[in-house]
PDB file of C-alpha atoms and ligand atoms in Angstrom:
ATOM      1  CA  MET A1353     140.105  80.674 129.268  1.00  0.00           C
ATOM      2  CA  PHE A1354     138.291  81.764 126.538  1.00  0.00           C
ATOM      3  CA  GLN A1355     135.057  81.655 126.141  1.00  0.00           C
ATOM      4  CA  ARG A1356     133.432  80.494 122.101  1.00  0.00           C
ATOM      5  CA  LEU A1357     130.611  82.796 122.073  1.00  0.00           C
ATOM      6  CA  ARG A1358     127.607  79.942 120.330  1.00  0.00           C
ATOM      7  CA  HIS A1359     124.477  80.391 121.096  1.00  0.00           C
ATOM      8  CA  LEU A1360     123.375  83.964 124.261  1.00  0.00           C
ATOM      9  CA  THR A1361     120.819  81.923 126.123  1.00  0.00           C
ATOM     10  CA  THR A1362     121.945  83.185 130.061  1.00  0.00           C
ATOM     11  CA  LEU A1363     124.276  85.074 131.683  1.00  0.00           C
ATOM     12  CA  GLU A1364     124.196  82.736 134.202  1.00  0.00           C
ATOM     13  CA  SER A1365     126.269  80.715 131.897  1.00  0.00           C
ATOM     14  CA  LEU A1366     128.932  82.983 130.737  1.00  0.00           C
ATOM     15  CA  SER A1367     132.030  84.040 132.579  1.00  0.00           C
ATOM     16  CA  ARG A1368     133.491  86.853 134.013  1.00  0.00           C
ATOM     17  CA  ASP A1369     135.844  87.130 131.860  1.00  0.00           C
ATOM     18  CA  CYS A1370     133.286  86.445 128.399  1.00  0.00           C
ATOM     19  CA  ILE A1371     130.926  89.498 129.671  1.00  0.00           C
ATOM     20  CA  GLU A1372     133.916  91.742 130.453  1.00  0.00           C
ATOM     21  CA  ARG A1373     134.787  90.552 126.230  1.00  0.00           C
ATOM     22  CA  LEU A1374     131.703  90.903 125.408  1.00  0.00           C
ATOM     23  CA  LEU A1375     131.456  94.807 126.533  1.00  0.00           C
ATOM     24  CA  ASP A1376     134.212  95.530 124.878  1.00  0.00           C
ATOM     25  CA  ARG A1377     133.212  95.276 122.105  1.00  0.00           C
ATOM     26  CA  ALA A1378     130.329  96.936 122.872  1.00  0.00           C
ATOM     27  CA  ILE A1379     132.911  99.593 122.650  1.00  0.00           C
ATOM     28  CA  THR A1380     134.598  99.523 120.019  1.00  0.00           C
ATOM     29  CA  MET A1381     131.199  98.509 117.531  1.00  0.00           C
ATOM     30  CA  ARG A1382     130.393 102.122 119.018  1.00  0.00           C
ATOM     31  CA  ASP A1383     133.662 103.671 118.334  1.00  0.00           C
ATOM     32  CA  ALA A1384     133.448 102.684 115.123  1.00  0.00           C
ATOM     33  CA  CYS A1385     130.457 103.904 114.104  1.00  0.00           C
ATOM     34  CA  ALA A1386     131.262 107.351 115.805  1.00  0.00           C
ATOM     35  CA  HIS A1387     133.441 107.666 113.416  1.00  0.00           C
ATOM     36  CA  GLY A1388     130.341 107.971 110.626  1.00  0.00           C
ATOM     37  CA  THR A1389     130.786 104.200 109.723  1.00  0.00           C
ATOM     38  CA  ARG A1390     127.740 103.196 109.432  1.00  0.00           C
ATOM     39  CA  LYS A1391     127.972  99.921 108.225  1.00  0.00           C
ATOM     40  CA  LEU A1392     131.057  97.670 109.059  1.00  0.00           C
ATOM     41  CA  ASP A1393     130.383  94.543 106.668  1.00  0.00           C
ATOM     42  CA  LEU A1394     131.479  92.391 109.342  1.00  0.00           C
ATOM     43  CA  LEU A1395     128.665  90.527 108.694  1.00  0.00           C
ATOM     44  CA  ASN A1396     128.356  89.979 104.935  1.00  0.00           C
ATOM     45  CA  GLY A1397     126.451  87.331 103.668  1.00  0.00           C
ATOM     46  CA  ARG A1398     124.750  86.516 107.138  1.00  0.00           C
ATOM     47  CA  THR A1399     121.092  85.905 107.457  1.00  0.00           C
ATOM     48  CA  ILE A1400     119.081  86.647 110.808  1.00  0.00           C
ATOM     49  CA  LEU A1401     115.782  86.111 111.924  1.00  0.00           C
ATOM     50  CA  ASN A1402     114.327  88.244 114.638  1.00  0.00           C
ATOM     51  CA  LEU A1403     110.944  85.820 115.686  1.00  0.00           C
ATOM     52  CA  PHE A1404     109.000  87.977 118.470  1.00  0.00           C
ATOM     53  CA  PHE A1405     106.091  86.186 120.127  1.00  0.00           C
ATOM     54  CA  GLU A1406     105.389  89.104 122.492  1.00  0.00           C
ATOM     55  CA  PRO A1407     105.117  92.596 121.712  1.00  0.00           C
ATOM     56  CA  SER A1408     109.031  94.858 121.646  1.00  0.00           C
ATOM     57  CA  THR A1409     110.019  98.340 120.544  1.00  0.00           C
ATOM     58  CA  ARG A1410     113.368  98.472 122.185  1.00  0.00           C
ATOM     59  CA  THR A1411     114.932  94.911 122.179  1.00  0.00           C
ATOM     60  CA  ARG A1412     113.689  94.027 118.579  1.00  0.00           C
ATOM     61  CA  THR A1413     114.497  97.704 116.880  1.00  0.00           C
ATOM     62  CA  SER A1414     118.404  97.373 118.307  1.00  0.00           C
ATOM     63  CA  PHE A1415     118.547  93.495 116.645  1.00  0.00           C
ATOM     64  CA  GLU A1416     117.870  94.483 113.491  1.00  0.00           C
ATOM     65  CA  LEU A1417     119.742  97.330 113.294  1.00  0.00           C
ATOM     66  CA  ALA A1418     122.416  95.905 115.183  1.00  0.00           C
ATOM     67  CA  ALA A1419     122.286  93.432 112.165  1.00  0.00           C
ATOM     68  CA  ARG A1420     121.795  95.906 109.995  1.00  0.00           C
ATOM     69  CA  ARG A1421     125.082  98.927 110.468  1.00  0.00           C
ATOM     70  CA  LEU A1422     126.896  94.738 110.176  1.00  0.00           C
ATOM     71  CA  GLY A1423     125.820  94.141 107.066  1.00  0.00           C
ATOM     72  CA  ALA A1424     123.819  91.183 107.814  1.00  0.00           C
ATOM     73  CA  ASP A1425     120.327  90.376 106.289  1.00  0.00           C
ATOM     74  CA  VAL A1426     117.756  90.417 107.913  1.00  0.00           C
ATOM     75  CA  ILE A1427     114.547  88.897 108.404  1.00  0.00           C
ATOM     76  CA  ASN A1428     111.290  90.756 110.987  1.00  0.00           C
ATOM     77  CA  PHE A1429     109.092  87.535 111.204  1.00  0.00           C
ATOM     78  CA  ASP A1430     105.739  89.261 112.107  1.00  0.00           C
ATOM     79  CA  ILE A1431     103.462  86.656 113.877  1.00  0.00           C
ATOM     80  CA  GLY A1432     100.882  87.971 113.971  1.00  0.00           C
ATOM     81  CA  PHE A1433     100.290  87.530 109.471  1.00  0.00           C
ATOM     82  CA  SER A1434     102.328  84.101 109.829  1.00  0.00           C
ATOM     83  CA  SER A1435     101.419  80.545 109.880  1.00  0.00           C
ATOM     84  CA  THR A1436     101.655  80.102 113.749  1.00  0.00           C
ATOM     85  CA  ALA A1437      97.577  81.914 113.264  1.00  0.00           C
ATOM     86  CA  LYS A1438      96.762  79.293 111.774  1.00  0.00           C
ATOM     87  CA  GLY A1439      97.995  77.211 113.463  1.00  0.00           C
ATOM     88  CA  GLU A1440     101.596  75.845 113.050  1.00  0.00           C
ATOM     89  CA  GLU A1441     103.901  74.462 116.996  1.00  0.00           C
ATOM     90  CA  LEU A1442     106.858  75.583 117.175  1.00  0.00           C
ATOM     91  CA  PHE A1443     109.851  73.654 115.889  1.00  0.00           C
ATOM     92  CA  ASP A1444     107.853  73.845 112.754  1.00  0.00           C
ATOM     93  CA  THR A1445     107.905  77.431 112.221  1.00  0.00           C
ATOM     94  CA  LEU A1446     111.494  76.603 113.300  1.00  0.00           C
ATOM     95  CA  HIS A1447     112.392  74.179 111.095  1.00  0.00           C
ATOM     96  CA  THR A1448     110.527  76.011 108.218  1.00  0.00           C
ATOM     97  CA  LEU A1449     112.360  79.511 108.317  1.00  0.00           C
ATOM     98  CA  GLU A1450     116.048  77.400 108.935  1.00  0.00           C
ATOM     99  CA  ALA A1451     115.736  75.780 105.192  1.00  0.00           C
ATOM    100  CA  MET A1452     115.552  78.748 104.023  1.00  0.00           C
ATOM    101  CA  HIS A1453     119.485  79.277 105.709  1.00  0.00           C
ATOM    102  CA  LEU A1454     119.104  81.152 108.919  1.00  0.00           C
ATOM    103  CA  ASP A1455     122.401  81.882 110.309  1.00  0.00           C
ATOM    104  CA  ALA A1456     120.608  82.866 114.069  1.00  0.00           C
ATOM    105  CA  ILE A1457     117.928  83.031 115.249  1.00  0.00           C
ATOM    106  CA  VAL A1458     116.705  86.286 117.566  1.00  0.00           C
ATOM    107  CA  VAL A1459     113.495  84.915 119.845  1.00  0.00           C
ATOM    108  CA  ARG A1460     111.309  86.276 121.911  1.00  0.00           C
ATOM    109  CA  HIS A1461     109.063  84.075 123.922  1.00  0.00           C
ATOM    110  CA  LYS A1462     106.642  84.263 127.371  1.00  0.00           C
ATOM    111  CA  VAL A1463     107.755  80.835 128.030  1.00  0.00           C
ATOM    112  CA  SER A1464     110.889  80.587 129.851  1.00  0.00           C
ATOM    113  CA  GLY A1465     113.237  78.629 128.378  1.00  0.00           C
ATOM    114  CA  THR A1466     111.609  78.242 125.023  1.00  0.00           C
ATOM    115  CA  PRO A1467     115.628  80.131 123.261  1.00  0.00           C
ATOM    116  CA  ASP A1468     117.262  76.307 125.141  1.00  0.00           C
ATOM    117  CA  GLU A1469     114.907  74.544 123.551  1.00  0.00           C
ATOM    118  CA  LEU A1470     114.755  76.194 119.520  1.00  0.00           C
ATOM    119  CA  VAL A1471     119.114  75.473 120.411  1.00  0.00           C
ATOM    120  CA  ARG A1472     118.180  71.987 120.859  1.00  0.00           C
ATOM    121  CA  HIS A1473     116.223  71.861 118.154  1.00  0.00           C
ATOM    122  CA  ALA A1474     117.763  74.202 115.478  1.00  0.00           C
ATOM    123  CA  MET A1475     119.813  73.112 112.606  1.00  0.00           C
ATOM    124  CA  SER A1476     123.765  72.176 113.688  1.00  0.00           C
ATOM    125  CA  GLY A1477     125.379  75.805 112.703  1.00  0.00           C
ATOM    126  CA  VAL A1478     122.772  78.481 113.463  1.00  0.00           C
ATOM    127  CA  SER A1479     122.821  80.424 116.690  1.00  0.00           C
ATOM    128  CA  VAL A1480     120.237  81.786 119.204  1.00  0.00           C
ATOM    129  CA  VAL A1481     119.889  84.544 120.590  1.00  0.00           C
ATOM    130  CA  ASN A1482     117.174  85.386 123.688  1.00  0.00           C
ATOM    131  CA  ALA A1483     115.982  89.053 123.379  1.00  0.00           C
ATOM    132  CA  GLY A1484     113.390  87.543 126.607  1.00  0.00           C
ATOM    133  CA  ASP A1485     111.764  84.674 128.150  1.00  0.00           C
ATOM    134  CA  GLY A1486     108.912  84.513 130.380  1.00  0.00           C
ATOM    135  CA  ASN A1487     110.666  85.590 133.886  1.00  0.00           C
ATOM    136  CA  ARG A1488     113.425  83.924 132.448  1.00  0.00           C
ATOM    137  CA  ALA A1489     116.203  85.534 130.852  1.00  0.00           C
ATOM    138  CA  HIS A1490     116.858  88.680 129.007  1.00  0.00           C
ATOM    139  CA  PRO A1491     120.456  88.599 128.588  1.00  0.00           C
ATOM    140  CA  THR A1492     121.248  91.182 126.159  1.00  0.00           C
ATOM    141  CA  GLN A1493     119.940  93.234 129.099  1.00  0.00           C
ATOM    142  CA  GLY A1494     122.008  93.041 131.238  1.00  0.00           C
ATOM    143  CA  LEU A1495     124.547  93.300 129.284  1.00  0.00           C
ATOM    144  CA  LEU A1496     123.361  96.706 127.894  1.00  0.00           C
ATOM    145  CA  ASP A1497     122.633  97.708 131.499  1.00  0.00           C
ATOM    146  CA  ALA A1498     126.660  96.545 132.588  1.00  0.00           C
ATOM    147  CA  LEU A1499     128.237  99.166 130.059  1.00  0.00           C
ATOM    148  CA  THR A1500     125.783 102.022 131.221  1.00  0.00           C
ATOM    149  CA  VAL A1501     127.227 101.970 134.579  1.00  0.00           C
ATOM    150  CA  ARG A1502     130.647 100.950 133.503  1.00  0.00           C
ATOM    151  CA  GLN A1503     130.108 103.765 131.362  1.00  0.00           C
ATOM    152  CA  HIS A1504     130.294 105.955 134.546  1.00  0.00           C
ATOM    153  CA  ARG A1505     131.410 104.028 137.628  1.00  0.00           C
ATOM    154  CA  PRO A1506     134.255 102.189 136.056  1.00  0.00           C
ATOM    155  CA  ASP A1507     135.408 100.112 139.471  1.00  0.00           C
ATOM    156  CA  PHE A1508     132.508  97.982 140.188  1.00  0.00           C
ATOM    157  CA  ARG A1509     133.563  97.340 143.519  1.00  0.00           C
ATOM    158  CA  GLN A1510     132.227 100.214 144.570  1.00  0.00           C
ATOM    159  CA  LEU A1511     128.984  99.952 142.869  1.00  0.00           C
ATOM    160  CA  THR A1512     126.101  99.914 145.839  1.00  0.00           C
ATOM    161  CA  VAL A1513     123.347  99.403 143.334  1.00  0.00           C
ATOM    162  CA  VAL A1514     119.595  98.211 144.397  1.00  0.00           C
ATOM    163  CA  ILE A1515     116.814  96.337 141.474  1.00  0.00           C
ATOM    164  CA  CYS A1516     113.355  98.369 142.897  1.00  0.00           C
ATOM    165  CA  GLY A1517     109.809  97.243 141.423  1.00  0.00           C
ATOM    166  CA  ASP A1518     107.815  94.080 140.018  1.00  0.00           C
ATOM    167  CA  VAL A1519     111.084  91.269 140.829  1.00  0.00           C
ATOM    168  CA  LYS A1520     108.861  88.236 140.162  1.00  0.00           C
ATOM    169  CA  HIS A1521     108.113  88.532 137.526  1.00  0.00           C
ATOM    170  CA  SER A1522     111.605  90.462 135.914  1.00  0.00           C
ATOM    171  CA  ARG A1523     113.714  88.859 133.289  1.00  0.00           C
ATOM    172  CA  VAL A1524     115.456  91.654 133.278  1.00  0.00           C
ATOM    173  CA  ALA A1525     116.503  91.658 137.062  1.00  0.00           C
ATOM    174  CA  ARG A1526     117.300  88.066 136.903  1.00  0.00           C
ATOM    175  CA  SER A1527     120.114  88.962 133.763  1.00  0.00           C
ATOM    176  CA  ASP A1528     121.316  91.814 136.160  1.00  0.00           C
ATOM    177  CA  VAL A1529     121.632  90.808 139.094  1.00  0.00           C
ATOM    178  CA  HIS A1530     124.030  87.882 137.082  1.00  0.00           C
ATOM    179  CA  ALA A1531     126.168  91.176 135.327  1.00  0.00           C
ATOM    180  CA  PHE A1532     125.876  92.563 138.342  1.00  0.00           C
ATOM    181  CA  THR A1533     127.118  90.120 141.112  1.00  0.00           C
ATOM    182  CA  LYS A1534     129.577  88.274 137.858  1.00  0.00           C
ATOM    183  CA  LEU A1535     131.392  91.502 137.349  1.00  0.00           C
ATOM    184  CA  GLY A1536     132.554  91.959 141.042  1.00  0.00           C
ATOM    185  CA  ALA A1537     129.556  94.069 142.340  1.00  0.00           C
ATOM    186  CA  ARG A1538     129.774  94.751 145.804  1.00  0.00           C
ATOM    187  CA  GLU A1539     126.111  95.113 146.861  1.00  0.00           C
ATOM    188  CA  VAL A1540     122.812  94.501 145.081  1.00  0.00           C
ATOM    189  CA  ARG A1541     119.880  94.958 146.594  1.00  0.00           C
ATOM    190  CA  LEU A1542     116.209  93.253 145.326  1.00  0.00           C
ATOM    191  CA  CYS A1543     113.482  95.756 146.753  1.00  0.00           C
ATOM    192  CA  GLY A1544     109.542  95.167 145.509  1.00  0.00           C
ATOM    193  CA  PRO A1545     106.464  94.202 148.108  1.00  0.00           C
ATOM    194  CA  THR A1546     106.109  91.346 149.233  1.00  0.00           C
ATOM    195  CA  ALA A1547     104.169  90.276 147.045  1.00  0.00           C
ATOM    196  CA  LEU A1548     106.274  90.783 143.351  1.00  0.00           C
ATOM    197  CA  MET A1549     109.279  89.573 144.913  1.00  0.00           C
ATOM    198  CA  PRO A1550     111.060  85.875 144.610  1.00  0.00           C
ATOM    199  CA  ASP A1551     111.862  83.675 146.500  1.00  0.00           C
ATOM    200  CA  GLN A1552     115.607  84.684 148.583  1.00  0.00           C
ATOM    201  CA  GLN A1553     116.637  81.504 147.716  1.00  0.00           C
ATOM    202  CA  GLU A1554     116.562  81.971 143.966  1.00  0.00           C
ATOM    203  CA  PHE A1555     118.536  85.409 144.558  1.00  0.00           C
ATOM    204  CA  PRO A1556     121.368  83.830 146.854  1.00  0.00           C
ATOM    205  CA  GLY A1557     123.686  86.781 146.697  1.00  0.00           C
ATOM    206  CA  CYS A1558     121.474  89.684 146.938  1.00  0.00           C
ATOM    207  CA  LYS A1559     120.160  91.715 150.412  1.00  0.00           C
ATOM    208  CA  PHE A1560     116.201  91.945 150.676  1.00  0.00           C
ATOM    209  CA  TYR A1561     114.078  94.406 151.183  1.00  0.00           C
ATOM    210  CA  ASP A1562     110.776  95.241 151.531  1.00  0.00           C
ATOM    211  CA  ASN A1563     110.677  99.347 152.535  1.00  0.00           C
ATOM    212  CA  PHE A1564     112.358 101.280 149.486  1.00  0.00           C
ATOM    213  CA  ASP A1565     113.793 104.412 150.753  1.00  0.00           C
ATOM    214  CA  GLN A1566     115.095 101.817 153.476  1.00  0.00           C
ATOM    215  CA  ALA A1567     116.598 100.407 150.061  1.00  0.00           C
ATOM    216  CA  ILE A1568     117.565 103.515 148.540  1.00  0.00           C
ATOM    217  CA  GLU A1569     118.942 104.204 150.400  1.00  0.00           C
ATOM    218  CA  GLY A1570     123.437 105.489 149.564  1.00  0.00           C
ATOM    219  CA  ALA A1571     122.906 103.255 146.919  1.00  0.00           C
ATOM    220  CA  ASP A1572     124.889 104.025 142.890  1.00  0.00           C
ATOM    221  CA  VAL A1573     122.074 102.244 140.752  1.00  0.00           C
ATOM    222  CA  ALA A1574     119.038 102.236 140.479  1.00  0.00           C
ATOM    223  CA  ILE A1575     116.787  99.943 137.832  1.00  0.00           C
ATOM    224  CA  MET A1576     112.912 100.400 138.733  1.00  0.00           C
ATOM    225  CA  LEU A1577     110.655  97.720 136.761  1.00  0.00           C
ATOM    226  CA  ARG A1578     107.780  96.991 135.296  1.00  0.00           C
ATOM    227  CA  LEU A1579     104.873  95.854 136.749  1.00  0.00           C
ATOM    228  CA  GLN A1580     104.616  92.863 134.480  1.00  0.00           C
ATOM    229  CA  LYS A1581     101.017  92.954 134.329  1.00  0.00           C
ATOM    230  CA  GLU A1582     100.952  90.198 131.869  1.00  0.00           C
ATOM    231  CA  ARG A1583     103.039  88.131 133.509  1.00  0.00           C
ATOM    232  CA  MET A1584     100.037  88.436 137.161  1.00  0.00           C
ATOM    233  CA  ALA A1585      96.979  87.115 138.197  1.00  0.00           C
ATOM    234  CA  SER A1586      94.253  90.136 138.606  1.00  0.00           C
ATOM    235  CA  THR A1587      94.473  89.060 142.300  1.00  0.00           C
ATOM    236  CA  ASP A1588      97.977  90.376 142.576  1.00  0.00           C
ATOM    237  CA  LEU A1589      97.345  93.679 140.562  1.00  0.00           C
ATOM    238  CA  PRO A1590      98.288  96.583 143.416  1.00  0.00           C
ATOM    239  CA  ASP A1591      96.562  99.687 143.386  1.00  0.00           C
ATOM    240  CA  GLU A1592      98.874 101.800 141.528  1.00  0.00           C
ATOM    241  CA  ALA A1593      98.707 105.073 142.785  1.00  0.00           C
ATOM    242  CA  ALA A1594      99.457 103.128 146.845  1.00  0.00           C
ATOM    243  CA  TYR A1595     102.560 100.888 144.710  1.00  0.00           C
ATOM    244  CA  PHE A1596     103.821 104.773 143.348  1.00  0.00           C
ATOM    245  CA  ARG A1597     103.553 105.821 146.945  1.00  0.00           C
ATOM    246  CA  GLU A1598     105.405 102.737 148.655  1.00  0.00           C
ATOM    247  CA  TYR A1599     107.732 101.718 145.514  1.00  0.00           C
ATOM    248  CA  GLY A1600     108.076 105.048 142.974  1.00  0.00           C
ATOM    249  CA  LEU A1601     110.833 106.392 142.479  1.00  0.00           C
ATOM    250  CA  ASP A1602     110.477 110.529 143.315  1.00  0.00           C
ATOM    251  CA  SER A1603     112.683 113.481 143.616  1.00  0.00           C
ATOM    252  CA  ARG A1604     112.695 112.759 147.575  1.00  0.00           C
ATOM    253  CA  ARG A1605     113.492 109.025 147.329  1.00  0.00           C
ATOM    254  CA  LEU A1606     116.490 109.596 144.391  1.00  0.00           C
ATOM    255  CA  ALA A1607     117.431 112.449 147.649  1.00  0.00           C
ATOM    256  CA  LEU A1608     118.264 109.270 149.550  1.00  0.00           C
ATOM    257  CA  ALA A1609     120.152 107.879 147.712  1.00  0.00           C
ATOM    258  CA  ALA A1610     124.492 108.037 146.788  1.00  0.00           C
ATOM    259  CA  ARG A1611     124.926 111.499 145.283  1.00  0.00           C
ATOM    260  CA  GLY A1612     125.000 111.120 141.512  1.00  0.00           C
ATOM    261  CA  CYS A1613     123.191 108.078 141.892  1.00  0.00           C
ATOM    262  CA  MET A1614     122.367 106.665 138.396  1.00  0.00           C
ATOM    263  CA  VAL A1615     118.772 106.186 137.665  1.00  0.00           C
ATOM    264  CA  MET A1616     118.140 102.776 134.805  1.00  0.00           C
ATOM    265  CA  HIS A1617     114.722 101.205 133.884  1.00  0.00           C
ATOM    266  CA  PRO A1618     114.739  98.723 130.358  1.00  0.00           C
ATOM    267  CA  GLY A1619     111.618 100.413 128.922  1.00  0.00           C
ATOM    268  CA  PRO A1620     108.955 100.764 128.627  1.00  0.00           C
ATOM    269  CA  ILE A1621     108.273 103.433 132.249  1.00  0.00           C
ATOM    270  CA  ASN A1622     104.963 103.933 133.247  1.00  0.00           C
ATOM    271  CA  ARG A1623     104.973 107.287 134.678  1.00  0.00           C
ATOM    272  CA  GLY A1624     103.540 107.770 137.657  1.00  0.00           C
ATOM    273  CA  ILE A1625     103.233 103.761 138.570  1.00  0.00           C
ATOM    274  CA  GLU A1626     107.155 102.937 138.827  1.00  0.00           C
ATOM    275  CA  ILE A1627     109.207 106.413 138.414  1.00  0.00           C
ATOM    276  CA  ALA A1628     108.284 110.018 138.470  1.00  0.00           C
ATOM    277  CA  SER A1629     108.230 111.963 134.977  1.00  0.00           C
ATOM    278  CA  GLU A1630     110.948 114.795 137.122  1.00  0.00           C
ATOM    279  CA  VAL A1631     112.521 111.301 137.874  1.00  0.00           C
ATOM    280  CA  ALA A1632     112.273 109.879 134.242  1.00  0.00           C
ATOM    281  CA  ASP A1633     114.101 112.646 132.328  1.00  0.00           C
ATOM    282  CA  GLY A1634     116.194 114.082 135.328  1.00  0.00           C
ATOM    283  CA  PRO A1635     119.533 115.006 134.832  1.00  0.00           C
ATOM    284  CA  GLN A1636     120.289 111.632 136.794  1.00  0.00           C
ATOM    285  CA  SER A1637     118.332 109.571 133.767  1.00  0.00           C
ATOM    286  CA  ARG A1638     120.823 107.534 131.844  1.00  0.00           C
ATOM    287  CA  ILE A1639     117.546 105.649 130.193  1.00  0.00           C
ATOM    288  CA  LEU A1640     117.683 106.944 126.963  1.00  0.00           C
ATOM    289  CA  GLU A1641     121.607 105.432 127.157  1.00  0.00           C
ATOM    290  CA  GLN A1642     120.509 102.330 128.233  1.00  0.00           C
ATOM    291  CA  VAL A1643     118.136 101.973 124.693  1.00  0.00           C
ATOM    292  CA  GLY A1644     121.462 103.589 122.577  1.00  0.00           C
ATOM    293  CA  ASN A1645     123.979 100.732 123.994  1.00  0.00           C
ATOM    294  CA  GLY A1646     121.535  98.176 123.724  1.00  0.00           C
ATOM    295  CA  VAL A1647     122.811  98.681 119.594  1.00  0.00           C
ATOM    296  CA  PHE A1648     126.554  98.669 120.205  1.00  0.00           C
ATOM    297  CA  VAL A1649     126.062  95.002 122.614  1.00  0.00           C
ATOM    298  CA  ARG A1650     123.544  93.381 120.271  1.00  0.00           C
ATOM    299  CA  MET A1651     126.153  94.191 117.670  1.00  0.00           C
ATOM    300  CA  ALA A1652     128.848  91.992 119.171  1.00  0.00           C
ATOM    301  CA  VAL A1653     126.751  89.938 120.493  1.00  0.00           C
ATOM    302  CA  LEU A1654     125.961  88.879 116.966  1.00  0.00           C
ATOM    303  CA  TYR A1655     129.083  89.522 116.345  1.00  0.00           C
ATOM    304  CA  GLU A1656     130.750  87.059 119.211  1.00  0.00           C
ATOM    305  CA  MET A1657     128.020  83.729 117.080  1.00  0.00           C
ATOM    306  CA  LEU A1658     129.219  84.580 113.757  1.00  0.00           C
ATOM    307  CA  ALA A1659     132.274  86.191 112.674  1.00  0.00           C
ATOM    308  CA  ARG A1660     133.840  83.930 110.216  1.00  0.00           C
TER     309      ARG A1660
HETATM  310  N1   CP B2183     113.950  96.522 127.397  1.00  0.00           N
HETATM  311  C1   CP B2183     112.776  95.981 125.976  1.00  0.00           C
HETATM  312  O1   CP B2183     113.125  94.344 126.554  1.00  0.00           O
HETATM  313  O2   CP B2183     112.111  96.572 125.934  1.00  0.00           O
HETATM  314  P1   CP B2183     110.872  96.418 124.872  1.00  0.00           P
HETATM  315  O3   CP B2183     109.995  95.677 125.547  1.00  0.00           O
HETATM  316  O4   CP B2183     110.293  97.290 124.484  1.00  0.00           O
HETATM  317  O5   CP B2183     111.996  95.617 123.303  1.00  0.00           O
END
């Protein structure tokens, strides 16, 4: 059944067909832009608000670029210079901005569930897109990761994916698991030190590892995660040199993976902590390809929500 995209808060609620349609649409956007067309004018007259309560380089910039390429107007709300700094509450800010006639709000917030709260409080007709909430979801990152893999390995039934690092605090890991399992990946492995691993019940279809050499063996895709220090108690912070020895991706460890294993990272990367420069900048790295695909995936999402 056709699932219309009204809001996007997680990938959990999307059907496989809907995810595949978004990835196909992203390819259409990429091809349209590849022919030199910088403005597609598909969302003329629409207004999109970027409402980021946490820092971002990739997500915020690519949402802005995606909206502009589709011909929409974009407002980048600057939290630091807004009335949030004077104590204005989230929903008062929401209603104030809505009064200026928005069509979509792209929100990032440290509190898990904030995008769904905005969906509940937003005026009808305003779409909400989650650009990352707490450790819960980062759906457009899940989509762009799936797109990047699909471009190189279209048959997910043959695919073993390992996600390594601070899985417990990672919204990217959660959205990647939803994307890869819905698209039929053969195996999704999660690996990290015990203190940084989630409850196994949260990821019923995944295999859990605490030894990265074992987890990466034969993997087709290795997705490395940043230590989310901003979500950890200071007592949970691992010694970085010891962490890199046990869980960092270097050339020796990459050689244990399947031949041509794709190396991915949502960014920002911490060289020498979760990934060695020789791998991050090496021939198997798809990290900058992920960034590029982020624009096309976000164009696809905004188009699906807002095109008349
Ligand atoms: N991947 C990601 O969310 O990066 P930013 O924090 O730079 O947006």
